[in-house]
XYZ file of C-alpha atoms in Angstrom:
745
model
C 57.341 248.555 305.749
C 58.171 247.106 301.626
C 58.203 243.871 300.295
C 61.998 243.306 302.417
C 60.366 243.872 305.536
C 57.167 241.480 304.363
C 59.614 238.920 303.931
C 61.727 239.426 307.007
C 58.540 239.847 309.178
C 56.830 236.652 308.035
C 59.862 234.514 308.193
C 60.507 236.365 311.894
C 56.820 235.006 312.631
C 57.416 231.447 311.482
C 60.390 231.354 313.854
C 57.906 232.538 316.829
C 59.207 236.273 317.238
C 56.588 238.879 317.556
C 56.463 241.774 315.094
C 55.025 244.802 315.672
C 53.561 246.187 312.895
C 53.485 250.254 314.753
C 57.208 250.029 315.367
C 58.073 249.979 311.366
C 61.274 247.990 312.424
C 62.958 246.358 309.386
C 65.756 245.054 311.266
C 67.149 242.628 313.632
C 68.974 244.194 316.165
C 70.745 243.015 319.518
C 73.602 244.393 321.878
C 75.930 242.712 324.505
C 78.338 244.205 326.803
C 81.170 242.309 328.445
C 84.044 243.408 331.264
C 87.384 243.415 329.573
C 89.415 245.322 332.388
C 93.050 243.490 332.041
C 95.918 243.101 334.651
C 95.734 246.101 337.083
C 99.129 246.178 338.300
C 102.561 245.771 336.718
C 101.375 245.891 332.973
C 102.774 248.981 330.816
C 99.620 251.278 329.721
C 99.083 251.424 326.037
C 99.055 254.797 324.672
C 101.770 256.875 325.931
C 104.579 254.519 325.149
C 106.150 255.759 328.829
C 107.926 252.801 330.632
C 106.873 254.043 334.341
C 103.386 254.192 333.298
C 102.194 250.842 334.354
C 98.863 249.708 335.810
C 98.511 250.093 339.705
C 94.915 249.662 340.207
C 91.237 250.994 338.745
C 89.381 253.922 338.420
C 86.518 252.241 336.664
C 85.866 249.051 334.679
C 86.886 248.622 330.917
C 84.177 246.914 328.477
C 83.574 245.556 325.124
C 80.372 247.037 323.478
C 78.815 245.422 320.196
C 75.912 245.874 318.524
C 74.609 243.596 315.900
C 72.230 244.517 312.742
C 70.836 242.579 310.172
C 68.178 242.157 307.833
C 66.191 239.425 309.090
C 67.542 235.663 309.926
C 68.635 235.206 306.526
C 69.555 238.556 305.282
C 72.916 240.453 305.292
C 74.264 241.506 308.938
C 77.076 243.123 310.852
C 78.820 243.274 314.105
C 79.975 246.767 315.485
C 82.391 246.133 318.868
C 83.518 249.285 320.500
C 86.694 248.296 322.889
C 87.473 250.495 326.208
C 91.100 249.985 324.695
C 93.916 252.242 323.249
C 93.079 250.576 319.797
C 92.281 247.395 317.959
C 94.800 244.497 317.303
C 95.486 242.691 314.195
C 96.266 239.633 316.284
C 92.718 240.156 318.147
C 91.082 240.547 315.323
C 92.186 237.453 313.714
C 92.053 235.096 316.662
C 88.359 236.730 317.667
C 87.408 235.584 314.150
C 88.582 232.311 314.555
C 86.599 231.505 317.648
C 83.377 232.696 315.940
C 83.914 230.568 313.146
C 84.021 227.688 315.565
C 80.870 229.020 317.402
C 78.575 230.353 314.345
C 80.623 228.867 310.955
C 80.493 231.786 308.506
C 78.229 233.880 310.158
C 80.553 236.198 311.513
C 83.583 236.894 309.514
C 86.536 239.440 308.247
C 83.743 240.806 306.027
C 81.470 242.036 308.461
C 82.823 241.961 311.736
C 84.072 245.877 312.884
C 86.281 245.832 316.075
C 87.136 249.264 317.241
C 88.631 251.083 319.985
C 88.234 254.076 322.157
C 91.639 255.143 322.171
C 91.748 255.574 325.718
C 95.709 255.568 327.000
C 94.686 254.227 330.614
C 94.150 250.511 329.607
C 96.609 247.295 329.817
C 99.309 247.083 326.645
C 100.637 243.972 325.384
C 98.081 242.615 323.100
C 99.234 243.799 319.995
C 101.128 242.059 317.558
C 103.743 244.435 315.854
C 106.842 244.800 318.160
C 106.703 248.880 318.263
C 103.726 248.601 320.067
C 104.790 246.232 322.533
C 108.235 247.697 323.442
C 107.114 249.601 326.694
C 104.925 246.936 327.941
C 108.020 244.363 327.451
C 106.532 242.143 324.845
C 103.394 240.293 324.483
C 101.413 240.023 327.752
C 99.264 236.855 327.172
C 96.651 238.266 330.391
C 95.844 241.550 328.550
C 95.163 239.779 325.307
C 92.948 237.217 326.643
C 90.690 238.961 328.351
C 90.011 241.789 325.485
C 89.386 238.386 323.051
C 87.133 237.121 325.779
C 85.418 240.340 326.266
C 84.436 240.881 322.290
C 83.605 237.542 321.995
C 80.981 237.211 324.794
C 79.577 240.609 323.864
C 79.321 239.266 320.419
C 77.570 235.878 321.798
C 75.505 238.444 323.870
C 74.288 240.395 321.124
C 73.446 237.419 318.880
C 71.115 235.970 321.852
C 69.298 239.166 322.086
C 68.457 239.795 318.527
C 65.092 240.587 317.999
C 63.048 242.760 315.295
C 63.481 246.636 316.099
C 64.065 250.008 314.842
C 67.251 252.158 314.841
C 66.786 255.888 314.905
C 69.648 258.469 314.008
C 70.150 261.857 315.192
C 73.084 264.380 314.663
C 74.340 267.177 316.684
C 77.182 269.021 318.319
C 79.429 268.488 320.830
C 80.492 271.920 322.828
C 84.082 272.426 324.096
C 85.464 268.664 324.353
C 88.276 269.167 322.181
C 90.471 271.340 320.308
C 93.098 270.958 317.586
C 96.809 270.324 319.132
C 98.505 270.595 316.153
C 96.828 274.043 314.787
C 100.084 274.716 313.177
C 100.208 271.794 310.854
C 96.035 272.789 310.328
C 96.930 276.001 308.946
C 99.013 274.582 305.925
C 95.605 273.156 304.400
C 94.577 275.370 301.714
C 92.953 278.167 303.128
C 90.140 278.047 300.741
C 89.102 274.319 302.070
C 89.686 275.750 305.560
C 86.735 278.278 304.562
C 84.465 275.331 304.178
C 84.261 274.562 307.917
C 83.668 276.662 311.055
C 86.668 275.016 313.408
C 89.891 273.297 313.016
C 88.064 270.207 314.630
C 85.147 268.443 313.712
C 82.161 268.866 316.704
C 79.440 266.710 315.140
C 78.453 263.430 316.780
C 76.264 260.664 315.114
C 74.280 258.568 317.145
C 72.094 255.463 316.586
C 68.921 254.718 318.954
C 68.619 250.935 319.165
C 64.500 250.575 319.938
C 62.983 246.702 320.407
C 60.462 246.174 318.314
C 58.203 244.775 320.434
C 58.308 246.553 323.696
C 59.126 249.823 322.156
C 61.595 250.419 324.713
C 65.335 251.572 323.873
C 68.245 248.570 324.212
C 71.591 250.720 323.216
C 72.727 253.651 321.732
C 75.919 254.188 319.779
C 77.713 257.620 318.597
C 80.770 258.272 317.037
C 82.324 261.590 317.995
C 86.247 262.523 317.728
C 87.805 263.675 320.788
C 91.378 261.931 322.162
C 91.447 259.460 325.241
C 93.827 261.256 327.093
C 92.447 263.386 329.568
C 94.057 260.841 331.949
C 97.895 262.190 332.061
C 101.056 259.920 331.159
C 101.606 259.950 335.197
C 98.249 257.950 335.809
C 98.323 254.561 336.763
C 94.919 253.750 336.871
C 92.919 251.562 334.357
C 90.015 253.872 333.347
C 88.389 254.169 330.116
C 89.022 257.948 330.174
C 86.493 260.524 329.101
C 84.366 258.150 326.548
C 84.307 255.400 328.842
C 83.070 258.262 331.678
C 80.371 259.044 329.018
C 79.627 255.342 328.634
C 79.243 254.808 332.402
C 76.802 257.474 332.767
C 75.145 257.104 329.901
C 74.118 253.335 331.194
C 73.792 254.572 334.784
C 71.470 257.355 333.982
C 68.884 255.098 331.569
C 68.828 252.659 334.639
C 67.955 255.487 336.634
C 65.326 256.080 334.292
C 63.795 252.885 334.830
C 63.735 252.143 338.323
C 61.863 253.499 340.928
C 63.688 255.420 343.529
C 63.311 254.194 347.199
C 65.154 257.136 348.910
C 64.151 257.515 352.287
C 63.428 261.414 352.545
C 63.566 261.170 356.509
C 65.964 262.894 358.079
C 68.128 260.451 359.414
C 68.916 260.638 363.285
C 72.546 261.034 363.015
C 73.410 260.050 366.704
C 71.637 257.000 365.867
C 73.667 256.613 362.724
C 77.091 256.933 364.396
C 76.368 254.512 367.500
C 75.286 251.955 365.011
C 78.519 252.435 363.030
C 80.609 252.929 366.178
C 79.624 249.295 367.123
C 80.884 247.656 363.769
C 84.440 247.143 363.623
C 86.481 245.640 360.814
C 85.886 242.344 360.151
C 89.808 241.177 359.359
C 90.474 239.028 356.524
C 88.442 235.827 355.586
C 88.581 233.068 352.764
C 85.626 233.013 350.367
C 84.819 231.904 347.162
C 85.179 233.355 343.647
C 81.705 233.842 343.809
C 81.510 236.295 346.527
C 83.043 239.571 344.659
C 80.604 238.772 341.855
C 77.622 238.795 344.348
C 78.888 242.426 345.365
C 78.684 243.491 342.028
C 76.351 246.467 341.463
C 75.491 245.806 337.675
C 74.866 242.349 337.228
C 75.694 241.493 333.675
C 72.949 239.233 332.770
C 72.896 240.213 329.110
C 69.656 242.570 329.627
C 71.743 245.939 330.494
C 71.158 248.793 328.445
C 73.987 249.427 326.547
C 75.347 252.766 325.968
C 79.215 253.129 323.858
C 81.165 256.060 322.814
C 83.033 255.445 319.411
C 85.756 257.107 318.172
C 86.331 259.038 314.703
C 89.153 261.025 313.395
C 90.568 262.139 316.203
C 94.050 262.170 314.995
C 94.758 265.867 316.092
C 92.117 266.619 318.652
C 92.751 266.726 322.104
C 90.405 266.828 325.094
C 92.916 269.375 326.860
C 90.671 272.477 326.042
C 92.100 275.226 327.779
C 95.272 274.767 325.836
C 98.698 273.768 325.817
C 101.152 275.706 328.375
C 104.666 275.791 329.528
C 104.523 273.924 333.385
C 107.796 275.944 334.264
C 106.082 279.805 333.431
C 102.513 279.063 332.890
C 103.137 281.066 329.578
C 101.797 279.411 326.202
C 103.703 277.042 324.316
C 105.380 277.338 321.374
C 102.741 277.444 318.703
C 104.970 275.806 315.864
C 106.569 273.336 318.052
C 104.731 272.963 320.998
C 107.815 272.970 322.895
C 109.028 275.714 325.892
C 112.496 277.115 324.497
C 113.344 274.130 323.191
C 112.069 271.555 325.285
C 109.148 269.688 324.381
C 108.778 268.199 328.201
C 107.789 271.298 329.502
C 104.795 271.640 327.381
C 101.311 270.061 328.657
C 98.192 270.436 327.403
C 95.578 271.522 330.236
C 91.939 269.677 330.586
C 89.367 271.500 332.131
C 89.685 270.509 335.636
C 93.251 271.080 335.549
C 95.260 270.319 337.516
C 92.916 267.477 338.531
C 93.343 264.714 335.831
C 90.281 262.782 337.090
C 88.075 265.850 337.394
C 89.224 266.842 333.260
C 88.172 263.523 332.267
C 84.997 263.561 334.205
C 84.210 267.046 332.434
C 84.982 266.032 329.013
C 83.225 262.629 329.591
C 80.025 264.951 330.819
C 80.041 266.984 327.790
C 79.887 264.273 325.607
C 77.052 262.213 327.806
C 75.049 265.784 327.838
C 74.948 265.701 323.726
C 74.319 262.021 323.672
C 71.315 262.214 325.895
C 70.066 265.211 323.902
C 70.318 263.312 320.740
C 69.089 260.283 322.012
C 65.981 262.131 323.625
C 64.901 263.336 320.375
C 65.583 260.965 318.072
C 62.915 260.806 315.625
C 64.654 259.313 312.382
C 64.263 255.981 311.434
C 66.840 254.474 309.509
C 65.498 252.077 306.672
C 67.261 250.330 302.873
C 70.101 247.895 302.958
C 72.713 246.388 304.816
C 75.866 245.942 303.100
C 79.486 245.621 303.516
C 82.538 245.563 301.786
C 86.411 244.430 303.196
C 89.970 244.227 301.614
C 93.487 244.125 302.618
C 96.070 246.252 301.042
C 99.647 246.624 301.282
C 100.401 249.788 302.094
C 104.166 249.643 301.591
C 103.625 249.950 298.019
C 100.503 251.456 296.679
C 100.420 253.196 293.550
C 98.327 256.720 293.693
C 97.083 258.424 290.674
C 97.516 261.863 291.350
C 97.516 264.775 289.473
C 98.254 263.056 286.194
C 101.560 261.765 287.622
C 101.538 258.345 290.017
C 103.170 258.399 293.295
C 103.749 255.446 295.872
C 103.243 255.097 299.601
C 106.314 253.350 301.671
C 107.449 250.912 303.709
C 106.185 252.047 307.463
C 108.677 254.572 309.184
C 108.472 257.346 311.943
C 109.990 260.533 312.117
C 111.792 262.472 315.001
C 108.635 264.120 315.739
C 106.893 261.159 316.749
C 109.290 260.788 319.595
C 108.596 264.376 320.738
C 105.040 263.212 321.723
C 102.400 265.986 321.943
C 101.002 267.923 324.135
C 99.085 265.457 325.541
C 102.009 263.685 326.814
C 105.343 264.594 325.872
C 107.733 262.430 324.599
C 111.845 262.003 324.883
C 114.500 264.539 325.742
C 115.927 266.092 322.694
C 113.336 266.330 320.031
C 110.299 268.504 319.117
C 107.475 268.260 316.973
C 108.281 269.556 313.435
C 111.804 268.235 313.355
C 113.497 268.284 310.034
C 116.948 266.984 311.405
C 117.898 263.868 313.404
C 120.929 264.760 315.753
C 124.266 262.610 315.454
C 123.351 260.590 318.766
C 119.976 259.404 317.713
C 121.159 258.980 314.243
C 123.577 256.230 315.182
C 121.631 254.750 317.773
C 118.999 254.480 314.912
C 121.780 252.981 312.233
C 122.748 250.284 315.585
C 118.989 249.273 315.024
C 118.473 249.407 311.001
C 119.719 252.041 308.817
C 117.119 253.120 306.312
C 117.555 252.234 302.721
C 118.105 255.015 300.299
C 114.753 253.926 298.654
C 113.097 254.398 302.113
C 114.694 258.155 302.917
C 113.570 259.290 299.820
C 109.693 258.111 299.841
C 109.624 259.760 302.941
C 110.491 262.870 302.448
C 110.737 265.604 304.193
C 109.800 262.928 307.283
C 113.719 262.509 308.262
C 113.527 258.427 309.163
C 113.970 258.202 312.619
C 112.992 254.447 312.882
C 112.571 252.847 309.787
C 110.044 250.413 310.880
C 108.494 248.921 307.970
C 112.287 247.499 307.004
C 112.807 246.036 310.562
C 111.588 242.447 311.172
C 114.132 241.243 313.671
C 112.997 239.183 315.668
C 109.630 240.070 314.220
C 108.173 242.618 312.129
C 108.216 245.937 313.749
C 105.056 247.338 311.962
C 102.441 246.540 309.722
C 102.056 246.276 306.129
C 99.126 244.843 305.413
C 95.887 246.751 306.453
C 92.314 245.934 306.255
C 89.847 248.777 305.098
C 85.865 248.258 305.280
C 82.761 249.955 304.459
C 79.613 249.115 306.413
C 76.262 250.357 305.110
C 72.828 250.864 307.340
C 70.797 252.641 305.200
C 71.772 255.972 304.890
C 74.441 255.997 307.375
C 77.978 254.808 305.721
C 80.344 253.975 308.641
C 84.244 253.583 307.038
C 86.084 251.584 309.349
C 89.884 252.657 309.230
C 92.965 251.287 310.756
C 94.557 254.162 312.390
C 93.822 257.966 313.219
C 93.071 260.046 310.792
C 93.503 264.116 311.204
C 90.270 266.156 311.328
C 90.882 267.661 307.747
C 92.412 264.143 306.606
C 88.824 262.653 307.733
C 87.132 265.303 306.339
C 88.631 264.513 302.912
C 87.848 261.098 303.037
C 84.187 261.461 303.951
C 83.543 263.851 301.141
C 85.313 261.477 298.774
C 83.038 258.503 299.699
C 80.292 260.412 299.465
C 81.106 261.563 296.409
C 81.700 258.542 295.071
C 78.787 256.967 296.184
C 76.237 259.714 294.770
C 77.970 259.885 291.467
C 78.163 256.112 290.797
C 75.066 254.690 292.273
C 72.197 255.917 289.614
C 69.740 257.631 292.464
C 71.040 254.818 295.099
C 72.547 256.751 297.579
C 71.923 260.957 297.964
C 72.918 263.964 299.635
C 71.139 262.233 302.763
C 73.436 259.940 303.092
C 75.717 260.389 306.268
C 79.307 259.480 306.346
C 80.856 258.173 309.346
C 84.550 257.191 310.245
C 85.254 254.692 313.035
C 88.583 255.263 313.932
C 91.354 252.611 315.078
C 88.917 249.771 313.419
C 90.197 246.117 313.112
C 94.269 247.014 313.306
C 96.183 249.965 314.428
C 98.763 251.459 311.936
C 99.433 254.971 313.643
C 98.371 258.078 312.148
C 97.150 259.592 308.798
C 97.871 263.210 307.811
C 97.145 265.426 304.961
C 99.969 265.820 302.287
C 100.540 269.357 303.594
C 99.822 268.698 307.424
C 102.694 265.898 306.146
C 105.484 268.771 304.986
C 105.552 270.371 308.704
C 106.014 267.003 310.528
C 104.535 267.615 313.663
C 103.593 264.606 315.892
C 100.540 262.991 313.748
C 102.922 263.785 310.384
C 105.765 262.166 311.729
C 103.401 259.179 312.496
C 101.909 258.586 309.282
C 103.652 255.652 308.667
C 103.560 255.088 305.203
C 104.617 258.815 303.569
C 103.191 261.887 302.347
C 100.607 260.349 299.989
C 99.346 258.053 302.909
C 95.995 259.693 303.123
C 95.838 259.659 299.080
C 96.263 256.244 298.825
C 93.251 255.123 301.435
C 91.048 258.056 299.363
C 91.625 255.876 296.587
C 91.244 253.011 297.890
C 88.425 253.624 299.663
C 86.787 255.343 296.648
C 86.991 251.715 294.917
C 85.042 250.280 297.618
C 82.562 252.756 297.358
C 81.740 252.556 293.682
C 81.547 248.615 294.018
C 78.709 249.085 296.496
C 76.963 252.443 294.814
C 76.962 249.539 291.692
C 76.297 246.609 293.661
C 79.505 244.685 292.691
C 80.972 242.290 294.686
C 84.976 242.334 295.271
C 86.285 239.521 293.932
C 90.134 240.182 294.827
C 90.573 240.168 298.725
C 94.212 240.964 299.047
C 96.807 239.698 300.979
C 96.274 238.177 304.252
C 98.145 239.759 307.490
C 99.964 237.670 309.332
C 99.359 235.709 312.451
C 102.426 236.541 314.800
C 101.161 234.816 317.727
C 103.578 232.084 317.753
C 106.420 233.997 317.775
C 105.779 236.650 320.416
C 107.901 237.409 323.466
C 107.309 238.207 326.790
C 109.750 239.579 329.541
C 107.379 240.948 332.263
C 107.509 238.485 335.034
C 105.257 237.219 337.868
C 103.432 237.448 340.098
C 105.112 235.151 342.548
C 103.690 233.680 345.776
C 102.629 236.855 347.584
C 102.903 236.784 351.762
C 101.525 239.466 354.414
C 103.315 240.343 357.523
C 103.489 237.150 360.091
C 100.425 237.392 362.237
C 98.224 238.793 359.725
C 95.936 237.638 357.074
C 95.175 238.964 353.090
C 92.276 240.924 353.400
C 93.174 242.258 357.262
C 92.965 246.208 357.883
C 96.541 247.587 357.752
C 94.774 251.678 358.193
C 91.617 251.685 359.084
C 89.306 254.264 358.470
C 90.327 257.584 359.344
C 87.014 259.770 361.154
C 86.651 263.409 361.111
C 86.085 264.846 364.590
C 82.465 265.704 364.173
C 82.417 261.476 363.757
C 80.726 261.152 360.886
C 81.332 262.124 357.209
C 79.459 264.133 354.649
C 78.973 264.335 350.836
C 82.308 265.051 349.002
C 84.373 263.572 351.720
C 86.993 260.728 350.917
C 87.057 257.795 353.639
C 89.641 255.370 352.592
C 91.386 252.103 354.197
C 94.253 249.972 353.438
C 94.154 245.879 352.940
C 96.594 244.101 353.191
C 96.665 242.251 349.878
C 98.034 240.165 346.784
C 98.836 241.138 342.872
C 95.492 241.292 341.225
C 97.069 239.332 338.262
C 96.103 236.613 339.984
C 92.921 236.694 339.204
C 91.054 239.329 337.222
C 87.508 239.146 338.904
C 86.309 239.804 335.173
C 82.487 240.646 335.813
C 83.269 240.961 339.306
C 84.919 243.745 341.778
C 87.864 244.371 343.700
C 86.273 246.909 345.835
C 83.015 247.596 347.392
C 80.807 250.191 349.376
C 78.381 248.371 351.251
C 75.609 250.236 353.062
C 73.410 248.500 356.351
C 70.344 247.892 355.342
C 68.332 246.145 357.869
C 70.748 243.277 359.267
C 72.339 243.248 355.925
C 75.499 244.836 354.100
C 74.592 245.773 350.496
C 77.178 246.852 347.795
C 75.782 250.447 346.667
C 78.956 251.209 344.783
C 81.730 248.790 343.436
C 84.924 249.651 340.991
C 83.226 250.175 338.728
C 81.631 253.058 339.555
C 83.198 256.730 339.224
C 83.672 257.848 342.728
C 85.203 254.668 344.291
C 88.947 254.144 343.527
C 90.976 250.678 343.920
C 94.689 251.281 344.284
C 97.382 248.695 344.674
C 101.170 248.923 345.542
C 103.531 247.389 347.211
C 104.641 248.266 350.753
C 107.563 250.084 350.991
C 109.029 248.549 354.136
C 107.663 245.532 354.185
C 107.737 244.816 350.107
C 103.935 242.808 351.019
C 101.097 244.148 348.809
C 98.936 246.656 349.537
C 95.159 247.638 348.134
C 93.739 250.968 349.177
C 90.313 251.703 348.667
C 89.361 255.717 348.294
C 85.263 256.536 348.325
C 84.517 260.186 347.665
C 81.069 260.117 348.665
C 78.951 261.517 346.107
C 75.857 264.008 346.542
C 73.336 261.400 345.334
C 74.952 258.831 348.529
C 72.267 257.992 350.707
C 72.275 258.686 354.338
C 73.322 255.722 356.154
C 76.302 253.522 357.745
C 78.581 252.577 355.543
C 81.866 250.019 355.149
C 84.780 249.446 352.920
C 85.230 245.816 351.673
C 87.888 244.731 349.421
C 87.858 240.970 347.593
C 91.084 239.502 346.167
C 92.889 236.367 345.335
C 96.562 235.132 345.773
C 98.518 231.597 345.610
C 100.344 230.008 348.356
C 102.768 228.566 345.681
C 103.485 228.897 341.983
C 101.174 225.520 341.466
C 98.940 226.038 344.168
C 95.317 226.706 343.206
C 93.830 229.969 343.671
C 92.567 231.302 346.954
C 90.016 234.082 347.417
C 89.724 236.118 350.513
C 87.946 239.036 351.397
C 88.039 241.883 354.296
C 85.671 245.005 355.431
C 86.601 248.163 357.232
C 85.284 249.387 360.270
C 81.437 251.160 359.785
C 81.105 254.683 359.468
C 78.262 256.990 359.219
C 77.216 259.519 356.090
C 74.831 262.125 356.343
């Protein structure tokens, strides 16, 4: 166990915690998870910047998943939070740290807390503080922000309360066919000698940690890092979804639960006549009042803090697309132009195809399954136990003016700016008409519009070259800053594992260069403390968000990733230089005394133009929860696996109450005389959709259940939960309603 392990063990025994020598666990470990599904109506989704892409239901719920690891009760520890969100937010980090300070004192600070996003493009936006990221959400959305902040805090509290002695196993392997390079022409600009060192133009490696309870020997969680974009769900999707990484996490957690529960499935062939007769005798309930706890009682996965936590974290994802069939022209079906990803000059006609094309739900599931299956293999075969010190270093940097020593000269980073290739979008989500990736000129119309907002300074134009400055966001401060200037960088050490927390999306080659530079610095500066077995991973989109980081060579092409590399052509070199400083300090055991300038808290200047919801109502003679359209039965009178029964209810805007750790929808199965929830809106097969009725302008909830192969034959019904207000000032009223019953064989 070693000297440190003995000290930790003695401390734990004094505090009444058991220690099992056979596990050889030398860490404290804890995991936690909490629902962070935001407003499921009216709120613009974060990722594609599509004004028409507002939330209108739930594919499955979003979660904050956390692990904490420490060297005993008094030793160093750090927190890693993985969000089913587009990215981390500086304001979110600031506010969460304030909450943690009020609860735990200085135990968890900016130094040892990392908050990372999976980069799903199907979550509610409006939770970032810089203006360019909240234009399409019509400003700041407090409800979006609060539910994420609450979830991060609660998941950390869970993980902290669950801390116990344990071990951490590490395993590394490849994921097949879960990502392709969406900017291959830019990748080819990297030196041929450098490219020849790698078998692919994307990183296929997944790094997985398995957390094992030292007393029981049972696994309590698993976190992994792998790079692929959260863009299996398209820019036309309106259902809240964790995208492919969220699917992988849901599959992993359900798989683990299934391994630890006995199946009580009745193997007796049911009498379909009896099932149909029973179903026909049970009609729709009509809308009824209920309490808030009713929807929570219908939750299939009750979050009491003891659930296994499986997280699929993001890495150097910048140019990696999950739409692995490639990019094709939607008018002709031919491959898109290689250099610009357009079709006859039109970027909007070029779209990436996922493996389930044209079914984006299926594509999301397939890419999620591919990550899930690789994670299961790594989880089950993990044998190497991590040991060694826990360390962390963190600094803030003003990225608008970093001097970088490069090839015997000094270059600089620039104030943030976006190029026209940014406006063109990507094959995952085409952007505005009139732009192409790789554009090196701006047409007069867009140039005049740019100058109306803010004409870039000559310094900015020269500094960003060859990027034409479409938006000089780093020089725009009205009504408040449009882009970040001060960014955090962080290194977390867990034995041989080094996690680099980066506040953006590194391209494949940019990430490789950063990992190699850090590893080389750690080895050369440590006098044996680090060696070739040191393993470095990048945790992308962590602690704040500053868009992309392309290599210098990729920057010359000005495809989307380069046009979105905010701080100019030497952005990557600046990151490498500053991370090497941290790595050297860690290798030499030095403390960082200069922490850098703190980022601003812009909460007091945020603006919001999103209205409502206001005083929902239902048609005269009906109640909330009443059926508008009941189950439509097939001619045979019952449903089979693969069918999709659905029902529509008169409902209210789901923004009145997010039903956190609850559900808007349930599939209930009749067991004896009781209806028991078998599926809820966190299942991949049950869809909750919300819309406004075109004719009456009243709210509607549509529940659709794609009956899975695993469904048990029996009698079922669909049940809806919701909340509303009679007036703006009245208390929230909760309601429910159920469809007619139906038989499933």
